[in-house]
XYZ file of C-alpha atoms in Angstrom:
309
model
C 15.973 -0.434 27.802
C 19.374 -1.744 26.845
C 20.476 -1.902 23.233
C 23.316 -4.421 23.076
C 26.305 -2.756 24.746
C 24.766 0.717 24.346
C 22.883 2.764 26.910
C 21.442 5.214 24.391
C 19.120 4.657 21.466
C 20.870 3.039 18.502
C 21.453 4.593 15.114
C 20.811 2.203 12.259
C 22.480 2.206 8.847
C 20.264 1.753 5.798
C 22.381 0.046 3.144
C 19.938 1.084 0.404
C 19.629 -0.380 -3.080
C 21.818 1.971 -5.136
C 25.499 2.788 -5.310
C 27.070 5.599 -7.354
C 27.835 3.608 -10.492
C 26.406 5.026 -13.761
C 23.701 2.372 -14.041
C 22.595 2.853 -10.443
C 22.588 6.629 -10.905
C 20.251 6.134 -13.851
C 18.028 3.805 -11.784
C 17.941 6.351 -8.962
C 16.847 9.053 -11.409
C 14.180 6.643 -12.695
C 12.895 6.119 -9.150
C 12.655 9.888 -8.673
C 10.686 10.091 -11.913
C 8.329 7.336 -10.736
C 7.981 9.103 -7.385
C 7.034 12.364 -9.119
C 4.440 10.653 -11.335
C 3.004 8.778 -8.325
C 2.678 11.945 -6.224
C 1.078 13.872 -9.082
C -1.215 10.986 -10.107
C -2.516 10.203 -6.632
C -2.888 13.873 -5.698
C -4.853 14.424 -8.913
C -7.147 11.478 -8.148
C -7.906 12.787 -4.654
C -8.596 16.307 -5.965
C -10.732 15.112 -8.899
C -12.938 12.974 -6.670
C -13.279 15.846 -4.207
C -14.099 18.484 -6.846
C -16.442 16.573 -9.174
C -19.910 16.078 -7.666
C -20.594 13.133 -10.000
C -17.786 11.225 -8.290
C -19.239 11.671 -4.787
C -20.233 8.013 -4.461
C -18.945 5.279 -2.119
C -16.941 3.648 -4.945
C -15.007 6.815 -5.736
C -14.695 7.691 -2.062
C -12.895 4.360 -1.574
C -10.771 5.089 -4.621
C -9.776 8.463 -3.151
C -8.757 6.680 0.059
C -6.618 4.251 -1.956
C -4.884 7.183 -3.665
C -4.331 8.880 -0.306
C -2.792 5.690 1.117
C -0.527 5.275 -1.915
C 0.554 8.896 -1.610
C 1.430 8.460 2.063
C 3.128 5.115 1.407
C 5.532 6.366 -1.246
C 6.300 9.471 0.849
C 7.184 7.194 3.783
C 10.088 5.514 1.976
C 11.367 7.388 -1.103
C 12.234 10.848 0.342
C 14.445 9.304 3.049
C 16.063 6.968 0.511
C 16.737 9.906 -1.835
C 18.179 12.034 0.990
C 20.506 9.218 2.065
C 21.687 8.621 -1.495
C 22.327 12.302 -2.278
C 23.899 13.201 1.066
C 25.910 10.012 1.543
C 24.543 9.750 5.088
C 22.778 6.405 5.419
C 21.938 6.616 9.115
C 18.437 6.615 10.569
C 17.562 7.177 14.199
C 15.443 4.873 16.334
C 12.611 7.405 16.132
C 12.903 7.663 12.354
C 12.959 3.878 12.029
C 9.920 3.551 14.268
C 8.049 6.197 12.266
C 8.706 4.381 8.992
C 7.614 1.056 10.472
C 4.413 2.537 11.920
C 3.301 4.251 8.705
C 4.336 1.371 6.455
C 2.601 -1.332 8.524
C -0.465 0.846 9.195
C -0.909 1.730 5.528
C -0.370 -1.859 4.430
C -2.967 -3.094 6.905
C -5.450 -0.352 6.043
C -5.049 -1.080 2.326
C -5.822 -4.772 2.944
C -9.213 -3.913 4.379
C -9.781 -1.115 1.851
C -9.358 -3.497 -1.100
C -11.841 -5.884 0.531
C -14.278 -2.964 1.001
C -13.870 -2.031 -2.680
C -14.744 -5.591 -3.723
C -17.768 -5.582 -1.405
C -18.787 -2.222 -2.903
C -18.859 -3.746 -6.402
C -20.858 -6.711 -5.092
C -23.500 -4.474 -3.505
C -23.643 -2.106 -6.503
C -24.167 -4.938 -9.008
C -26.112 -7.519 -6.989
C -28.121 -5.254 -4.638
C -28.306 -1.817 -6.332
C -31.469 -0.708 -4.515
C -29.843 -1.254 -1.104
C -26.542 0.326 -2.136
C -26.999 3.694 -0.297
C -27.970 1.862 2.891
C -25.269 -0.834 2.913
C -22.346 1.388 1.889
C -21.627 3.895 4.663
C -18.552 5.971 3.801
C -17.840 7.200 7.354
C -18.071 3.756 8.938
C -15.881 2.152 6.265
C -13.233 4.889 6.455
C -13.085 4.736 10.241
C -12.860 0.920 10.150
C -9.932 0.419 7.778
C -7.902 3.389 9.082
C -8.441 2.276 12.686
C -7.584 -1.376 11.997
C -4.475 -0.387 10.056
C -3.270 1.988 12.789
C -3.868 -0.638 15.466
C -1.737 -3.106 13.525
C 1.022 -0.501 13.165
C 1.015 0.327 16.885
C 1.234 -3.332 17.934
C 4.095 -4.111 15.547
C 6.162 -1.045 16.420
C 5.788 -1.504 20.189
C 6.928 -5.135 20.006
C 9.621 -4.689 17.333
C 11.325 -1.764 19.079
C 11.251 -3.596 22.413
C 13.986 -5.983 21.288
C 17.614 -5.121 22.081
C 19.687 -4.488 18.940
C 23.444 -4.811 18.671
C 26.244 -5.687 16.250
C 26.754 -3.752 13.042
C 23.196 -2.310 13.117
C 23.236 -2.282 9.318
C 19.791 -2.827 7.802
C 20.085 -4.480 4.353
C 17.242 -2.411 2.984
C 16.289 1.058 1.732
C 13.848 1.639 4.608
C 13.118 0.208 8.056
C 11.164 -2.961 7.382
C 10.353 -5.216 10.338
C 11.779 -8.524 8.970
C 15.051 -6.784 8.020
C 15.239 -5.049 11.417
C 14.705 -8.264 13.359
C 17.840 -9.795 11.845
C 19.821 -7.336 14.028
C 18.160 -8.281 17.318
C 20.408 -9.672 20.049
C 17.693 -11.965 21.350
C 15.481 -14.708 19.963
C 12.628 -13.246 17.905
C 11.122 -16.548 16.725
C 7.946 -16.212 18.820
C 7.298 -12.693 17.522
C 7.948 -13.799 13.946
C 5.419 -16.604 14.333
C 2.846 -14.205 15.774
C 3.563 -11.807 12.893
C 3.039 -14.636 10.397
C -0.317 -15.524 11.976
C -1.381 -11.858 11.930
C -0.331 -11.536 8.284
C -2.289 -14.661 7.369
C -5.392 -13.256 9.069
C -4.977 -9.759 7.617
C -4.257 -11.043 4.120
C -6.424 -14.126 3.805
C -9.545 -12.731 5.499
C -9.812 -9.797 3.050
C -8.921 -12.159 0.185
C -11.847 -14.385 1.197
C -14.166 -11.354 1.087
C -12.788 -10.368 -2.333
C -13.203 -13.878 -3.768
C -16.745 -14.236 -2.398
C -17.741 -10.779 -3.640
C -16.427 -11.334 -7.150
C -17.906 -14.825 -7.369
C -21.346 -13.261 -6.876
C -20.460 -10.382 -9.224
C -19.389 -12.726 -12.041
C -22.593 -14.751 -11.729
C -24.673 -11.564 -11.780
C -22.784 -10.148 -14.783
C -23.219 -13.387 -16.753
C -26.986 -13.142 -16.332
C -27.139 -9.480 -17.330
C -29.278 -8.866 -20.407
C -27.631 -5.546 -21.275
C -24.326 -5.699 -23.121
C -23.492 -2.138 -22.025
C -24.158 -3.009 -18.387
C -21.962 -6.091 -18.697
C -19.146 -4.044 -20.245
C -19.311 -1.357 -17.555
C -19.348 -3.933 -14.750
C -16.327 -5.773 -16.162
C -14.447 -2.469 -16.673
C -14.809 -1.343 -13.060
C -14.103 -4.816 -11.662
C -11.088 -5.565 -13.880
C -9.204 -2.441 -12.763
C -9.768 -3.357 -9.116
C -8.661 -6.953 -9.678
C -5.417 -5.741 -11.288
C -4.654 -3.653 -8.187
C -5.597 -6.558 -5.878
C -3.266 -8.894 -7.768
C -0.300 -6.510 -7.528
C -0.858 -5.742 -3.862
C -1.535 -9.223 -2.504
C 1.078 -10.859 -4.706
C 3.839 -8.686 -3.253
C 2.515 -8.829 0.324
C 2.205 -12.613 0.397
C 5.656 -13.059 -1.140
C 7.262 -10.875 1.525
C 5.394 -11.714 4.714
C 4.105 -15.261 4.338
C 7.448 -16.977 3.714
C 9.591 -18.551 6.460
C 12.609 -16.512 7.549
C 14.939 -19.236 6.319
C 13.667 -18.748 2.760
C 14.197 -14.993 2.713
C 16.697 -13.316 0.410
C 17.544 -9.642 1.111
C 17.938 -8.982 -2.626
C 14.572 -10.524 -3.488
C 12.847 -8.729 -0.613
C 14.283 -5.373 -1.698
C 13.182 -5.882 -5.294
C 9.628 -6.932 -4.385
C 9.229 -4.186 -1.776
C 10.581 -1.626 -4.245
C 7.852 -2.756 -6.651
C 5.181 -2.545 -3.935
C 6.229 0.719 -2.266
C 7.443 2.643 -5.345
C 5.974 1.256 -8.575
C 2.491 0.229 -7.390
C 1.565 3.710 -6.072
C 2.348 5.061 -9.553
C 0.416 2.320 -11.388
C -2.793 2.462 -9.319
C -4.026 5.911 -10.442
C -3.023 5.118 -14.038
C -4.995 1.858 -13.974
C -8.112 3.492 -12.565
C -7.961 6.592 -14.772
C -7.309 4.673 -18.007
C -9.972 2.033 -17.297
C -12.621 4.437 -16.016
C -14.585 6.810 -18.223
C -16.002 8.789 -15.279
C -12.520 9.606 -13.948
C -11.246 10.483 -17.443
C -14.327 12.638 -18.015
C -13.847 14.457 -14.717
C -10.216 15.128 -15.597
C -11.156 16.557 -19.006
C -13.879 18.646 -17.379
C -11.406 20.177 -14.927
C -8.948 20.841 -17.759
C -11.727 22.470 -19.764
C -12.658 24.751 -16.869
C -9.007 25.661 -16.428
C -8.630 26.596 -20.109
C -11.905 28.535 -20.186
C -10.817 30.488 -17.116
C -7.556 31.617 -18.736
C-alpha cells in the first residue's frame, strides 16, 4: 500500500481543540473534570446493576450496557487528547488512528441498536407485561447490538484505511474521525462517502423508527392507565430514555447525515465534543436522578459500606 509519496505507514497530526492560552487551559481542566465524573458515574452504574439483585432485569441490563459503552467511548478519545495536550506531541500512528476509528464507530453503531432495544423494552414492559420475560432475552440482545456495532466498525476501518493519504496529514480534530480523515486522502472518496451516508441513514433511521413506534404504543397505553402511580412511573422511565435518545441522535444526525460541502471543522469538533465527552457524563446522571430504583440501590450500597466500617 502506498501512502502518497511514502512507503511506510503515515503518522497523522491531531490538531486538537485547545491551545495553551489561559481560557483553553481552563477548558482543558474542565474536560478532565467531566471525564472523571463520566468514568466514576458509568462505572458506578455498572457496579450497582451488577451488585443489586433487584436490578437484575432486562431494562437495567440494557442500562448497564449503555454505561459500559459510554465508559469505553470516553476512554477512546479523551486520554489520547489529554496526553497530546500535556506532552505537546500531537502525532498519532496509523494503528492508533485505526483503533480509535474502530472503537468509535463500533460503539456508535452498537449504541444505535441499544437505544432501540431500550425503547422496545419499555413497549413490552408496559403493553405486554405478561410476555415480558419471554420477549426480552438479555443474551440475544447483547450479542446482537455488540455484533452489529463491531461489524460496522470493521467495514469502515478496512475501507477508510485503504485510501492513500498524503499532504500535511494534519487532522483538524481531537481524535481520528472518519470524515476528518478522508479530507487528507489523495484519491476520490466520493463513492465511499455516499455509501457511508446510506449506512448512516439505515443505522440511524431504522432504530429511530423502532423507537417512534414503541413510544407511540407506550403513550397510548399510558393514557388509558387507570392508576396514577403507574402512569407516573411509566412516564419517569420513558422520559429519561427519551432525553438520552434526543442527545444521541441529534448529534449523530448533525455530524453524519450532512453533505461534505456543508461541513465545518469547528462545528463538527464542538458537536462531537458534546457527544463523546459530555453525553457519557450526562447519561448516568439522567438515569440515576430520574430513577428511584437506581437511587435506592446506591443508598443501599452506601448504607452497607457505612455499616461495615
